[in-house]
Amino acid sequence: MGDAATLRFASVGMADLDTLVAIETAAYPFPWSRGNFIDSLNAGYLARKCVDESGQWLGYFIAMPGVQEMHLLNLTVTPAVQRRGHARAMLDELVRESLALGAQRLWLEVRTSNQRAQEVYRRYGFRDVGLRRGYYPAGALARENAIVMSLILSGDAPSPTDHAVD
Protein backbone atom coordinates (compact mmCIF):
# COMPACT_ATOMS: atom_id res chain seq x y z
CA MET A 1 0.00 0.00 0.00
CA GLY A 2 1.31 3.44 -0.93
CA ASP A 3 4.65 2.99 -2.68
CA ALA A 4 6.53 6.18 -3.48
CA ALA A 5 5.00 6.42 -6.95
CA THR A 6 1.47 6.54 -5.56
CA LEU A 7 1.98 8.84 -2.57
CA ARG A 8 0.57 12.32 -2.72
CA PHE A 9 1.23 15.30 -0.47
CA ALA A 10 -1.34 18.00 0.18
CA SER A 11 -1.59 20.98 2.49
CA VAL A 12 -3.24 20.39 5.85
CA GLY A 13 -5.99 22.79 6.82
CA MET A 14 -8.49 23.38 9.61
CA ALA A 15 -10.92 20.96 7.92
CA ASP A 16 -8.38 18.20 8.70
CA LEU A 17 -8.31 18.77 12.47
CA ASP A 18 -10.46 15.77 13.41
CA THR A 19 -8.28 13.43 11.35
CA LEU A 20 -5.05 14.92 12.72
CA VAL A 21 -6.23 14.54 16.31
CA ALA A 22 -7.48 10.98 15.72
CA ILE A 23 -4.18 9.82 14.19
CA GLU A 24 -2.11 11.67 16.79
CA THR A 25 -4.09 10.17 19.67
CA ALA A 26 -3.77 6.66 18.21
CA ALA A 27 -0.02 7.07 17.65
CA TYR A 28 1.24 8.55 20.93
CA PRO A 29 0.72 8.23 24.67
CA PHE A 30 1.25 12.03 24.96
CA PRO A 31 -0.30 13.42 21.76
CA TRP A 32 -0.43 16.98 20.53
CA SER A 33 -3.66 18.66 21.52
CA ARG A 34 -6.22 20.05 19.09
CA GLY A 35 -4.95 23.47 20.21
CA ASN A 36 -1.37 22.59 19.20
CA PHE A 37 -2.58 21.82 15.69
CA ILE A 38 -4.75 24.94 15.52
CA ASP A 39 -1.86 27.14 16.67
CA SER A 40 0.52 25.60 14.10
CA LEU A 41 -1.95 25.99 11.24
CA ASN A 42 -2.87 29.55 12.25
CA ALA A 43 0.84 30.41 12.36
CA GLY A 44 1.17 29.29 8.74
CA TYR A 45 3.67 26.51 9.43
CA LEU A 46 4.44 24.02 6.69
CA ALA A 47 1.81 21.30 7.19
CA ARG A 48 1.42 18.39 4.80
CA LYS A 49 -0.58 15.20 4.81
CA CYS A 50 0.64 12.13 2.99
CA VAL A 51 -2.11 10.11 1.33
CA ASP A 52 -2.22 7.06 -0.91
CA GLU A 53 -3.98 6.70 -4.26
CA SER A 54 -7.33 6.15 -2.53
CA GLY A 55 -6.95 9.24 -0.33
CA GLN A 56 -6.21 7.26 2.85
CA TRP A 57 -4.03 9.22 5.26
CA LEU A 58 -0.62 7.62 5.74
CA GLY A 59 0.69 10.40 7.96
CA TYR A 60 1.53 14.08 8.22
CA PHE A 61 4.24 16.49 9.17
CA ILE A 62 4.33 20.03 10.52
CA ALA A 63 7.45 22.16 10.37
CA MET A 64 8.26 25.72 11.38
CA PRO A 65 10.33 27.79 8.97
CA GLY A 66 13.11 29.97 10.32
CA VAL A 67 15.95 31.97 8.84
CA GLN A 68 17.65 29.51 6.45
CA GLU A 69 16.38 26.60 8.54
CA MET A 70 13.34 24.44 9.14
CA HIS A 71 12.30 22.94 12.47
CA LEU A 72 10.33 19.70 12.25
CA LEU A 73 7.73 19.88 15.00
CA ASN A 74 5.71 16.74 14.31
CA LEU A 75 6.03 13.83 11.91
CA THR A 76 3.52 11.05 12.43
CA VAL A 77 2.81 7.89 10.47
CA THR A 78 -0.69 6.46 10.88
CA PRO A 79 -0.22 3.45 13.22
CA ALA A 80 -1.87 0.92 10.86
CA VAL A 81 0.66 1.68 8.10
CA GLN A 82 3.89 2.12 10.07
CA ARG A 83 7.16 0.45 9.03
CA ARG A 84 6.44 0.78 5.31
CA GLY A 85 8.75 3.67 4.43
CA HIS A 86 6.20 6.46 4.83
CA ALA A 87 8.31 8.38 7.36
CA ARG A 88 11.18 8.42 4.87
CA ALA A 89 8.86 9.60 2.09
CA MET A 90 7.62 12.42 4.32
CA LEU A 91 11.20 13.37 5.19
CA ASP A 92 12.00 13.44 1.46
CA GLU A 93 9.09 15.83 0.91
CA LEU A 94 10.06 17.97 3.88
CA VAL A 95 13.65 18.26 2.62
CA ARG A 96 12.45 19.14 -0.89
CA GLU A 97 10.11 21.86 0.38
CA SER A 98 12.67 23.14 2.90
CA LEU A 99 15.26 23.56 0.17
CA ALA A 100 12.69 25.34 -2.01
CA LEU A 101 12.18 27.80 0.89
CA GLY A 102 15.94 28.39 1.21
CA ALA A 103 16.58 26.29 4.32
CA GLN A 104 20.14 25.06 4.84
CA ARG A 105 19.51 23.01 7.98
CA LEU A 106 16.69 20.92 9.39
CA TRP A 107 16.21 20.55 13.15
CA LEU A 108 14.07 18.28 15.32
CA GLU A 109 13.66 16.93 18.82
CA VAL A 110 12.83 13.31 19.57
CA ARG A 111 12.05 11.60 22.87
CA THR A 112 14.98 9.70 24.35
CA SER A 113 12.64 6.70 24.68
CA ASN A 114 11.61 6.76 21.00
CA GLN A 115 14.35 4.51 19.66
CA ARG A 116 12.46 3.66 16.48
CA ALA A 117 12.17 7.32 15.42
CA GLN A 118 15.81 7.96 16.31
CA GLU A 119 16.84 5.08 14.03
CA VAL A 120 14.74 6.46 11.17
CA TYR A 121 16.26 9.93 11.55
CA ARG A 122 19.83 8.66 11.89
CA ARG A 123 19.47 6.41 8.82
CA TYR A 124 18.20 9.47 6.96
CA GLY A 125 21.37 11.37 7.91
CA PHE A 126 20.38 13.37 11.00
CA ARG A 127 23.04 13.71 13.68
CA ASP A 128 22.61 14.11 17.43
CA VAL A 129 23.63 17.65 18.39
CA GLY A 130 22.28 18.14 21.91
CA LEU A 131 19.90 17.23 24.70
CA ARG A 132 16.93 19.19 26.04
CA ARG A 133 16.28 18.12 29.63
CA GLY A 134 12.65 17.75 30.65
CA TYR A 135 11.41 18.76 27.20
CA TYR A 136 8.45 16.38 26.84
CA PRO A 137 5.56 15.59 29.19
CA ALA A 138 5.75 12.04 30.52
CA GLY A 139 2.71 11.77 32.79
CA ALA A 140 1.91 12.76 36.37
CA LEU A 141 4.39 15.63 36.73
CA ALA A 142 7.17 13.66 35.03
CA ARG A 143 9.19 14.99 32.10
CA GLU A 144 11.30 13.23 29.48
CA ASN A 145 14.48 14.46 27.82
CA ALA A 146 14.68 15.12 24.09
CA ILE A 147 17.57 14.46 21.77
CA VAL A 148 18.14 17.41 19.44
CA MET A 149 19.00 16.26 15.93
CA SER A 150 20.06 18.19 12.85
CA LEU A 151 20.48 17.55 9.16
CA ILE A 152 22.54 19.81 6.91
CA LEU A 153 20.65 20.28 3.68
CA SER A 154 22.30 20.43 0.28
CA GLY A 155 21.15 20.82 -3.26
CA ASP A 156 20.96 17.03 -3.53
CA ALA A 157 17.26 16.88 -2.66
CA PRO A 158 15.15 13.84 -3.37
CA SER A 159 13.60 13.95 -6.79
CA PRO A 160 10.31 15.91 -6.73
CA THR A 161 8.98 13.51 -9.35
CA ASP A 162 8.69 10.88 -6.63
CA HIS A 163 5.72 12.70 -5.11
CA ALA A 164 2.88 14.86 -6.33
CA VAL A 165 2.32 18.09 -4.38
CA ASP A 166 -0.71 20.35 -4.36
Tab-separated table of N, CA and C in Angstrom:
chain	number	residue	atom	x	y	z
A	1	MET	N	0.835	-1.183	0.000
A	1	MET	CA	0.000	0.000	0.000
A	1	MET	C	0.876	1.242	0.000
A	2	GLY	N	0.679	2.130	-0.946
A	2	GLY	CA	1.308	3.440	-0.930
A	2	GLY	C	2.798	3.444	-1.215
A	3	ASP	N	3.237	2.847	-2.350
A	3	ASP	CA	4.651	2.988	-2.675
A	3	ASP	C	4.906	4.423	-3.111
A	4	ALA	N	6.171	4.789	-3.225
A	4	ALA	CA	6.532	6.185	-3.477
A	4	ALA	C	5.857	6.759	-4.712
A	5	ALA	N	5.604	5.925	-5.718
A	5	ALA	CA	5.002	6.422	-6.954
A	5	ALA	C	3.539	6.802	-6.765
A	6	THR	N	2.891	6.261	-5.733
A	6	THR	CA	1.467	6.536	-5.562
A	6	THR	C	1.173	7.465	-4.394
A	7	LEU	N	2.194	7.922	-3.681
A	7	LEU	CA	1.983	8.837	-2.573
A	7	LEU	C	1.721	10.237	-3.096
A	8	ARG	N	0.880	10.956	-2.363
A	8	ARG	CA	0.566	12.323	-2.719
A	8	ARG	C	0.642	13.165	-1.459
A	9	PHE	N	1.152	14.377	-1.595
A	9	PHE	CA	1.229	15.304	-0.474
A	9	PHE	C	0.306	16.474	-0.735
A	10	ALA	N	-0.415	16.879	0.299
A	10	ALA	CA	-1.342	18.001	0.183
A	10	ALA	C	-1.250	18.836	1.454
A	11	SER	N	-1.582	20.094	1.329
A	11	SER	CA	-1.586	20.982	2.493
A	11	SER	C	-2.632	20.522	3.499
A	12	VAL	N	-2.311	20.687	4.764
A	12	VAL	CA	-3.242	20.387	5.848
A	12	VAL	C	-3.935	21.685	6.216
A	13	GLY	N	-5.224	21.614	6.435
A	13	GLY	CA	-5.994	22.791	6.820
A	13	GLY	C	-6.883	22.510	8.019
A	14	MET	N	-7.610	23.514	8.444
A	14	MET	CA	-8.491	23.380	9.607
A	14	MET	C	-9.536	22.270	9.414
A	15	ALA	N	-9.938	22.022	8.186
A	15	ALA	CA	-10.919	20.961	7.919
A	15	ALA	C	-10.360	19.577	8.253
A	16	ASP	N	-9.032	19.480	8.402
A	16	ASP	CA	-8.376	18.205	8.698
A	16	ASP	C	-8.163	17.959	10.189
A	17	LEU	N	-8.608	18.865	11.032
A	17	LEU	CA	-8.314	18.772	12.469
A	17	LEU	C	-8.759	17.458	13.093
A	18	ASP	N	-9.968	17.013	12.798
A	18	ASP	CA	-10.464	15.773	13.412
A	18	ASP	C	-9.572	14.588	13.041
A	19	THR	N	-9.149	14.521	11.791
A	19	THR	CA	-8.283	13.427	11.349
A	19	THR	C	-6.915	13.530	12.005
A	20	LEU	N	-6.351	14.724	12.061
A	20	LEU	CA	-5.054	14.922	12.720
A	20	LEU	C	-5.100	14.446	14.170
A	21	VAL	N	-6.122	14.891	14.891
A	21	VAL	CA	-6.233	14.541	16.309
A	21	VAL	C	-6.443	13.033	16.479
A	22	ALA	N	-7.234	12.428	15.622
A	22	ALA	CA	-7.479	10.980	15.723
A	22	ALA	C	-6.201	10.185	15.496
A	23	ILE	N	-5.435	10.537	14.465
A	23	ILE	CA	-4.182	9.823	14.187
A	23	ILE	C	-3.182	10.067	15.312
A	24	GLU	N	-3.049	11.305	15.732
A	24	GLU	CA	-2.105	11.665	16.791
A	24	GLU	C	-2.403	10.908	18.083
A	25	THR	N	-3.676	10.844	18.435
A	25	THR	CA	-4.091	10.166	19.669
A	25	THR	C	-3.841	8.661	19.582
A	26	ALA	N	-4.029	8.091	18.397
A	26	ALA	CA	-3.768	6.661	18.208
A	26	ALA	C	-2.272	6.351	18.221
A	27	ALA	N	-1.456	7.317	17.823
A	27	ALA	CA	-0.022	7.070	17.648
A	27	ALA	C	0.814	7.275	18.913
A	28	TYR	N	0.376	8.143	19.822
A	28	TYR	CA	1.240	8.548	20.932
A	28	TYR	C	0.545	8.509	22.285
A	29	PRO	N	1.289	8.161	23.325
A	29	PRO	CA	0.720	8.226	24.673
A	29	PRO	C	0.554	9.679	25.161
A	30	PHE	N	1.342	10.604	24.607
A	30	PHE	CA	1.250	12.025	24.958
A	30	PHE	C	1.102	12.829	23.668
A	31	PRO	N	-0.093	12.787	23.074
A	31	PRO	CA	-0.299	13.418	21.759
A	31	PRO	C	-0.381	14.934	21.837
A	32	TRP	N	-0.145	15.551	20.668
A	32	TRP	CA	-0.428	16.978	20.530
A	32	TRP	C	-1.916	17.178	20.775
A	33	SER	N	-2.252	18.325	21.312
A	33	SER	CA	-3.664	18.659	21.522
A	33	SER	C	-4.232	19.287	20.250
A	34	ARG	N	-5.546	19.354	20.185
A	34	ARG	CA	-6.217	20.053	19.087
A	34	ARG	C	-5.693	21.489	19.002
A	35	GLY	N	-5.470	22.107	20.161
A	35	GLY	CA	-4.946	23.470	20.214
A	35	GLY	C	-3.553	23.591	19.617
A	36	ASN	N	-2.699	22.580	19.823
A	36	ASN	CA	-1.366	22.593	19.205
A	36	ASN	C	-1.482	22.635	17.686
A	37	PHE	N	-2.385	21.825	17.143
A	37	PHE	CA	-2.577	21.816	15.688
A	37	PHE	C	-3.155	23.147	15.205
A	38	ILE	N	-4.142	23.664	15.909
A	38	ILE	CA	-4.753	24.939	15.519
A	38	ILE	C	-3.702	26.044	15.520
A	39	ASP	N	-2.897	26.105	16.587
A	39	ASP	CA	-1.860	27.136	16.673
A	39	ASP	C	-0.868	27.031	15.514
A	40	SER	N	-0.452	25.803	15.182
A	40	SER	CA	0.515	25.600	14.096
A	40	SER	C	-0.066	26.003	12.746
A	41	LEU	N	-1.322	25.636	12.516
A	41	LEU	CA	-1.948	25.987	11.242
A	41	LEU	C	-2.199	27.489	11.152
A	42	ASN	N	-2.648	28.093	12.253
A	42	ASN	CA	-2.868	29.545	12.255
A	42	ASN	C	-1.571	30.316	12.056
A	43	ALA	N	-0.456	29.752	12.519
A	43	ALA	CA	0.841	30.408	12.360
A	43	ALA	C	1.372	30.279	10.934
A	44	GLY	N	0.730	29.448	10.124
A	44	GLY	CA	1.170	29.287	8.744
A	44	GLY	C	2.344	28.346	8.575
A	45	TYR	N	2.571	27.472	9.541
A	45	TYR	CA	3.670	26.514	9.430
A	45	TYR	C	3.434	25.583	8.252
A	46	LEU	N	4.504	24.994	7.772
A	46	LEU	CA	4.442	24.023	6.687
A	46	LEU	C	3.756	22.772	7.230
A	47	ALA	N	2.593	22.448	6.706
A	47	ALA	CA	1.813	21.304	7.193
A	47	ALA	C	1.333	20.507	5.994
A	48	ARG	N	1.768	19.243	5.928
A	48	ARG	CA	1.423	18.388	4.797
A	48	ARG	C	0.897	17.048	5.283
A	49	LYS	N	-0.117	16.566	4.574
A	49	LYS	CA	-0.579	15.200	4.805
A	49	LYS	C	-0.075	14.346	3.658
A	50	CYS	N	0.201	13.105	3.967
A	50	CYS	CA	0.641	12.128	2.993
A	50	CYS	C	-0.509	11.140	2.827
A	51	VAL	N	-0.983	11.004	1.599
A	51	VAL	CA	-2.111	10.106	1.333
A	51	VAL	C	-1.746	9.143	0.206
A	52	ASP	N	-2.448	8.018	0.175
A	52	ASP	CA	-2.220	7.058	-0.907
A	52	ASP	C	-3.176	7.348	-2.052
A	53	GLU	N	-3.165	6.477	-3.059
A	53	GLU	CA	-3.977	6.705	-4.261
A	53	GLU	C	-5.473	6.752	-3.971
A	54	SER	N	-5.910	6.137	-2.873
A	54	SER	CA	-7.335	6.149	-2.530
A	54	SER	C	-7.707	7.314	-1.626
A	55	GLY	N	-6.699	8.107	-1.220
A	55	GLY	CA	-6.954	9.235	-0.332
A	55	GLY	C	-6.799	8.897	1.141
A	56	GLN	N	-6.424	7.651	1.460
A	56	GLN	CA	-6.210	7.259	2.852
A	56	GLN	C	-4.991	7.974	3.410
A	57	TRP	N	-5.139	8.543	4.600
A	57	TRP	CA	-4.029	9.219	5.265
A	57	TRP	C	-2.978	8.200	5.696
A	58	LEU	N	-1.731	8.445	5.308
A	58	LEU	CA	-0.619	7.618	5.736
A	58	LEU	C	0.177	8.319	6.835
A	59	GLY	N	0.010	9.629	6.931
A	59	GLY	CA	0.694	10.404	7.956
A	59	GLY	C	0.681	11.880	7.633
A	60	TYR	N	1.460	12.626	8.402
A	60	TYR	CA	1.530	14.079	8.218
A	60	TYR	C	2.793	14.595	8.877
A	61	PHE	N	3.165	15.803	8.473
A	61	PHE	CA	4.242	16.493	9.170
A	61	PHE	C	3.916	17.967	9.263
A	62	ILE	N	4.466	18.588	10.304
A	62	ILE	CA	4.328	20.026	10.523
A	62	ILE	C	5.714	20.551	10.862
A	63	ALA	N	6.119	21.598	10.159
A	63	ALA	CA	7.448	22.163	10.369
A	63	ALA	C	7.366	23.683	10.394
A	64	MET	N	8.223	24.271	11.202
A	64	MET	CA	8.257	25.719	11.385
A	64	MET	C	9.455	26.292	10.647
A	65	PRO	N	9.209	27.162	9.661
A	65	PRO	CA	10.328	27.790	8.967
A	65	PRO	C	11.022	28.819	9.853
A	66	GLY	N	12.326	28.938	9.650
A	66	GLY	CA	13.112	29.965	10.322
A	66	GLY	C	14.038	30.588	9.285
A	67	VAL	N	14.999	31.348	9.747
A	67	VAL	CA	15.955	31.967	8.837
A	67	VAL	C	16.923	30.886	8.355
A	68	GLN	N	16.814	30.521	7.103
A	68	GLN	CA	17.651	29.512	6.452
A	68	GLN	C	17.627	28.164	7.186
A	69	GLU	N	16.525	27.890	7.874
A	69	GLU	CA	16.379	26.597	8.540
A	69	GLU	C	14.908	26.227	8.640
A	70	MET	N	14.683	24.954	8.926
A	70	MET	CA	13.338	24.436	9.140
A	70	MET	C	13.396	23.584	10.404
A	71	HIS	N	12.366	23.699	11.224
A	71	HIS	CA	12.302	22.938	12.469
A	71	HIS	C	11.109	21.989	12.373
A	72	LEU	N	11.390	20.703	12.293
A	72	LEU	CA	10.328	19.701	12.246
A	72	LEU	C	9.707	19.583	13.632
A	73	LEU	N	8.423	19.901	13.718
A	73	LEU	CA	7.730	19.876	15.000
A	73	LEU	C	7.015	18.552	15.237
A	74	ASN	N	6.498	17.967	14.164
A	74	ASN	CA	5.713	16.744	14.310
A	74	ASN	C	5.761	15.989	12.987
A	75	LEU	N	6.118	14.725	13.050
A	75	LEU	CA	6.030	13.829	11.910
A	75	LEU	C	5.414	12.545	12.445
A	76	THR	N	4.248	12.195	11.924
A	76	THR	CA	3.516	11.045	12.429
A	76	THR	C	3.057	10.170	11.284
A	77	VAL	N	3.326	8.879	11.408
A	77	VAL	CA	2.810	7.895	10.466
A	77	VAL	C	1.602	7.242	11.128
A	78	THR	N	0.514	7.115	10.380
A	78	THR	CA	-0.692	6.459	10.882
A	78	THR	C	-0.306	5.067	11.392
A	79	PRO	N	-0.682	4.722	12.637
A	79	PRO	CA	-0.222	3.454	13.217
A	79	PRO	C	-0.453	2.217	12.349
A	80	ALA	N	-1.563	2.117	11.662
A	80	ALA	CA	-1.873	0.923	10.864
A	80	ALA	C	-0.935	0.733	9.674
A	81	VAL	N	-0.206	1.793	9.280
A	81	VAL	CA	0.663	1.685	8.100
A	81	VAL	C	2.126	2.013	8.421
A	82	GLN	N	2.499	1.865	9.682
A	82	GLN	CA	3.891	2.122	10.066
A	82	GLN	C	4.805	1.024	9.535
A	83	ARG	N	6.101	1.374	9.472
A	83	ARG	CA	7.163	0.451	9.027
A	83	ARG	C	7.032	0.069	7.552
A	84	ARG	N	6.557	1.021	6.751
A	84	ARG	CA	6.435	0.778	5.309
A	84	ARG	C	7.139	1.860	4.495
A	85	GLY	N	7.984	2.652	5.137
A	85	GLY	CA	8.751	3.673	4.426
A	85	GLY	C	8.071	5.023	4.310
A	86	HIS	N	6.910	5.185	4.954
A	86	HIS	CA	6.200	6.459	4.825
A	86	HIS	C	6.905	7.607	5.545
A	87	ALA	N	7.569	7.321	6.659
A	87	ALA	CA	8.309	8.378	7.358
A	87	ALA	C	9.421	8.903	6.453
A	88	ARG	N	10.113	8.001	5.781
A	88	ARG	CA	11.182	8.422	4.873
A	88	ARG	C	10.619	9.251	3.717
A	89	ALA	N	9.488	8.834	3.175
A	89	ALA	CA	8.864	9.597	2.088
A	89	ALA	C	8.471	10.993	2.570
A	90	MET	N	7.977	11.097	3.795
A	90	MET	CA	7.620	12.416	4.325
A	90	MET	C	8.867	13.251	4.567
A	91	LEU	N	9.940	12.635	5.032
A	91	LEU	CA	11.199	13.372	5.190
A	91	LEU	C	11.715	13.853	3.836
A	92	ASP	N	11.603	13.009	2.807
A	92	ASP	CA	11.995	13.437	1.456
A	92	ASP	C	11.225	14.684	1.041
A	93	GLU	N	9.921	14.677	1.276
A	93	GLU	CA	9.086	15.827	0.906
A	93	GLU	C	9.452	17.048	1.728
A	94	LEU	N	9.670	16.857	3.018
A	94	LEU	CA	10.064	17.972	3.879
A	94	LEU	C	11.381	18.583	3.420
A	95	VAL	N	12.354	17.752	3.093
A	95	VAL	CA	13.645	18.261	2.615
A	95	VAL	C	13.447	19.027	1.310
A	96	ARG	N	12.687	18.467	0.383
A	96	ARG	CA	12.450	19.137	-0.892
A	96	ARG	C	11.820	20.515	-0.683
A	97	GLU	N	10.785	20.580	0.148
A	97	GLU	CA	10.108	21.861	0.383
A	97	GLU	C	10.984	22.819	1.189
A	98	SER	N	11.770	22.290	2.116
A	98	SER	CA	12.669	23.137	2.903
A	98	SER	C	13.706	23.798	2.007
A	99	LEU	N	14.279	23.004	1.117
A	99	LEU	CA	15.256	23.559	0.171
A	99	LEU	C	14.615	24.622	-0.708
A	100	ALA	N	13.399	24.371	-1.155
A	100	ALA	CA	12.693	25.342	-2.005
A	100	ALA	C	12.465	26.660	-1.264
A	101	LEU	N	12.377	26.595	0.071
A	101	LEU	CA	12.181	27.800	0.888
A	101	LEU	C	13.507	28.411	1.339
A	102	GLY	N	14.632	27.830	0.902
A	102	GLY	CA	15.939	28.393	1.212
A	102	GLY	C	16.568	27.882	2.501
A	103	ALA	N	16.007	26.827	3.083
A	103	ALA	CA	16.581	26.290	4.322
A	103	ALA	C	17.896	25.578	4.035
A	104	GLN	N	18.836	25.726	4.949
A	104	GLN	CA	20.136	25.065	4.842
A	104	GLN	C	20.316	23.991	5.909
A	105	ARG	N	19.409	23.979	6.883
A	105	ARG	CA	19.510	23.010	7.978
A	105	ARG	C	18.101	22.668	8.459
A	106	LEU	N	17.951	21.420	8.847
A	106	LEU	CA	16.692	20.920	9.390
A	106	LEU	C	16.954	20.460	10.817
A	107	TRP	N	16.083	20.879	11.738
A	107	TRP	CA	16.210	20.551	13.154
A	107	TRP	C	15.006	19.741	13.605
A	108	LEU	N	15.191	18.959	14.671
A	108	LEU	CA	14.068	18.283	15.316
A	108	LEU	C	14.463	17.861	16.715
A	109	GLU	N	13.460	17.565	17.528
A	109	GLU	CA	13.657	16.932	18.824
A	109	GLU	C	12.917	15.597	18.781
A	110	VAL	N	13.465	14.621	19.486
A	110	VAL	CA	12.832	13.305	19.570
A	110	VAL	C	13.012	12.789	20.998
A	111	ARG	N	11.979	12.150	21.512
A	111	ARG	CA	12.053	11.601	22.870
A	111	ARG	C	13.221	10.627	22.991
A	112	THR	N	13.892	10.651	24.133
A	112	THR	CA	14.984	9.703	24.346
A	112	THR	C	14.475	8.261	24.330
A	113	SER	N	13.210	8.057	24.672
A	113	SER	CA	12.640	6.705	24.678
A	113	SER	C	12.191	6.236	23.290
A	114	ASN	N	12.131	7.124	22.326
A	114	ASN	CA	11.610	6.763	21.000
A	114	ASN	C	12.763	6.283	20.101
A	115	GLN	N	13.225	5.083	20.395
A	115	GLN	CA	14.351	4.507	19.663
A	115	GLN	C	14.039	4.319	18.183
A	116	ARG	N	12.831	3.915	17.878
A	116	ARG	CA	12.461	3.662	16.477
A	116	ARG	C	12.583	4.940	15.642
A	117	ALA	N	12.067	6.049	16.156
A	117	ALA	CA	12.169	7.319	15.423
A	117	ALA	C	13.627	7.754	15.302
A	118	GLN	N	14.393	7.589	16.372
A	118	GLN	CA	15.809	7.961	16.313
A	118	GLN	C	16.520	7.182	15.206
A	119	GLU	N	16.220	5.903	15.087
A	119	GLU	CA	16.835	5.085	14.034
A	119	GLU	C	16.468	5.595	12.653
A	120	VAL	N	15.189	5.935	12.468
A	120	VAL	CA	14.740	6.464	11.175
A	120	VAL	C	15.514	7.743	10.846
A	121	TYR	N	15.583	8.661	11.793
A	121	TYR	CA	16.261	9.928	11.552
A	121	TYR	C	17.752	9.732	11.312
A	122	ARG	N	18.389	8.883	12.077
A	122	ARG	CA	19.832	8.655	11.885
A	122	ARG	C	20.100	8.008	10.529
A	123	ARG	N	19.293	7.036	10.143
A	123	ARG	CA	19.468	6.414	8.818
A	123	ARG	C	19.294	7.447	7.713
A	124	TYR	N	18.444	8.425	7.953
A	124	TYR	CA	18.202	9.471	6.964
A	124	TYR	C	19.386	10.434	6.868
A	125	GLY	N	20.203	10.492	7.923
A	125	GLY	CA	21.372	11.370	7.907
A	125	GLY	C	21.404	12.404	9.021
A	126	PHE	N	20.379	12.443	9.861
A	126	PHE	CA	20.381	13.367	11.001
A	126	PHE	C	21.461	12.956	11.983
A	127	ARG	N	22.025	13.948	12.656
A	127	ARG	CA	23.041	13.714	13.676
A	127	ARG	C	22.570	14.290	15.006
A	128	ASP	N	22.913	13.609	16.087
A	128	ASP	CA	22.612	14.114	17.427
A	128	ASP	C	23.481	15.342	17.674
A	129	VAL	N	22.859	16.434	18.134
A	129	VAL	CA	23.633	17.647	18.392
A	129	VAL	C	23.415	18.207	19.793
A	130	GLY	N	22.505	17.617	20.562
A	130	GLY	CA	22.276	18.135	21.907
A	130	GLY	C	21.186	17.374	22.633
A	131	LEU	N	20.917	17.840	23.846
A	131	LEU	CA	19.901	17.232	24.699
A	131	LEU	C	19.107	18.347	25.364
A	132	ARG	N	17.804	18.246	25.325
A	132	ARG	CA	16.932	19.188	26.043
A	132	ARG	C	16.346	18.418	27.228
A	133	ARG	N	16.741	18.818	28.420
A	133	ARG	CA	16.280	18.124	29.629
A	133	ARG	C	14.841	18.519	29.951
A	134	GLY	N	14.025	17.503	30.254
A	134	GLY	CA	12.647	17.753	30.655
A	134	GLY	C	11.782	18.369	29.570
A	135	TYR	N	12.072	18.105	28.334
A	135	TYR	CA	11.406	18.761	27.202
A	135	TYR	C	9.977	18.270	26.996
A	136	TYR	N	9.761	16.968	27.135
A	136	TYR	CA	8.454	16.376	26.836
A	136	TYR	C	7.695	15.993	28.103
A	137	PRO	N	6.357	16.119	28.078
A	137	PRO	CA	5.564	15.590	29.194
A	137	PRO	C	5.658	14.067	29.196
A	138	ALA	N	5.652	13.498	30.398
A	138	ALA	CA	5.747	12.042	30.516
A	138	ALA	C	4.810	11.527	31.603
A	139	GLY	N	3.708	12.210	31.816
A	139	GLY	CA	2.713	11.768	32.791
A	139	GLY	C	2.960	12.347	34.169
A	140	ALA	N	1.932	12.327	34.970
A	140	ALA	CA	1.912	12.757	36.374
A	140	ALA	C	3.157	13.524	36.830
A	141	LEU	N	3.310	14.717	36.358
A	141	LEU	CA	4.388	15.631	36.733
A	141	LEU	C	5.780	15.203	36.279
A	142	ALA	N	5.868	14.117	35.532
A	142	ALA	CA	7.169	13.660	35.028
A	142	ALA	C	7.470	14.338	33.691
A	143	ARG	N	8.736	14.427	33.363
A	143	ARG	CA	9.189	14.991	32.099
A	143	ARG	C	10.234	14.057	31.497
A	144	GLU	N	10.321	14.067	30.176
A	144	GLU	CA	11.297	13.234	29.481
A	144	GLU	C	12.232	14.114	28.663
A	145	ASN	N	13.491	13.724	28.604
A	145	ASN	CA	14.476	14.458	27.825
A	145	ASN	C	14.244	14.255	26.332
A	146	ALA	N	14.739	15.204	25.551
A	146	ALA	CA	14.677	15.123	24.091
A	146	ALA	C	16.084	15.190	23.529
A	147	ILE	N	16.336	14.368	22.534
A	147	ILE	CA	17.570	14.460	21.774
A	147	ILE	C	17.332	15.474	20.659
A	148	VAL	N	18.214	16.438	20.532
A	148	VAL	CA	18.138	17.412	19.441
A	148	VAL	C	18.954	16.841	18.295
A	149	MET	N	18.338	16.801	17.114
A	149	MET	CA	19.003	16.259	15.930
A	149	MET	C	18.982	17.302	14.826
A	150	SER	N	19.962	17.220	13.937
A	150	SER	CA	20.064	18.186	12.854
A	150	SER	C	20.548	17.502	11.578
A	151	LEU	N	20.080	18.024	10.472
A	151	LEU	CA	20.482	17.552	9.156
A	151	LEU	C	20.889	18.764	8.327
A	152	ILE	N	22.111	18.742	7.813
A	152	ILE	CA	22.544	19.812	6.914
A	152	ILE	C	21.977	19.494	5.541
A	153	LEU	N	21.274	20.465	4.978
A	153	LEU	CA	20.650	20.278	3.678
A	153	LEU	C	21.588	20.715	2.574
A	154	SER	N	21.494	20.056	1.442
A	154	SER	CA	22.302	20.429	0.283
A	154	SER	C	21.380	20.491	-0.922
A	155	GLY	N	21.939	20.774	-2.043
A	155	GLY	CA	21.155	20.818	-3.263
A	155	GLY	C	20.788	19.435	-3.778
A	156	ASP	N	21.241	18.394	-3.101
A	156	ASP	CA	20.960	17.030	-3.532
A	156	ASP	C	19.648	16.541	-2.923
A	157	ALA	N	18.571	17.236	-3.207
A	157	ALA	CA	17.265	16.883	-2.658
A	157	ALA	C	16.713	15.658	-3.371
A	158	PRO	N	15.825	14.935	-2.691
A	158	PRO	CA	15.149	13.838	-3.370
A	158	PRO	C	14.398	14.361	-4.571
A	159	SER	N	14.261	13.543	-5.564
A	159	SER	CA	13.599	13.952	-6.791
A	159	SER	C	12.141	14.318	-6.538
A	160	PRO	N	11.705	15.521	-6.936
A	160	PRO	CA	10.314	15.911	-6.727
A	160	PRO	C	9.357	15.076	-7.578
A	161	THR	N	9.869	14.348	-8.546
A	161	THR	CA	8.980	13.506	-9.353
A	161	THR	C	8.512	12.277	-8.594
A	162	ASP	N	9.121	12.026	-7.430
A	162	ASP	CA	8.692	10.878	-6.628
A	162	ASP	C	7.339	11.122	-5.969
A	163	HIS	N	6.943	12.373	-5.814
A	163	HIS	CA	5.718	12.695	-5.106
A	163	HIS	C	4.997	13.839	-5.807
A	164	ALA	N	3.684	13.753	-5.812
A	164	ALA	CA	2.884	14.865	-6.331
A	164	ALA	C	2.582	15.812	-5.169
A	165	VAL	N	2.593	17.100	-5.413
A	165	VAL	CA	2.316	18.086	-4.380
A	165	VAL	C	1.227	19.008	-4.889
A	166	ASP	N	0.276	19.311	-3.998
A	166	ASP	CA	-0.709	20.348	-4.355
A	166	ASP	C	-0.868	21.308	-3.228
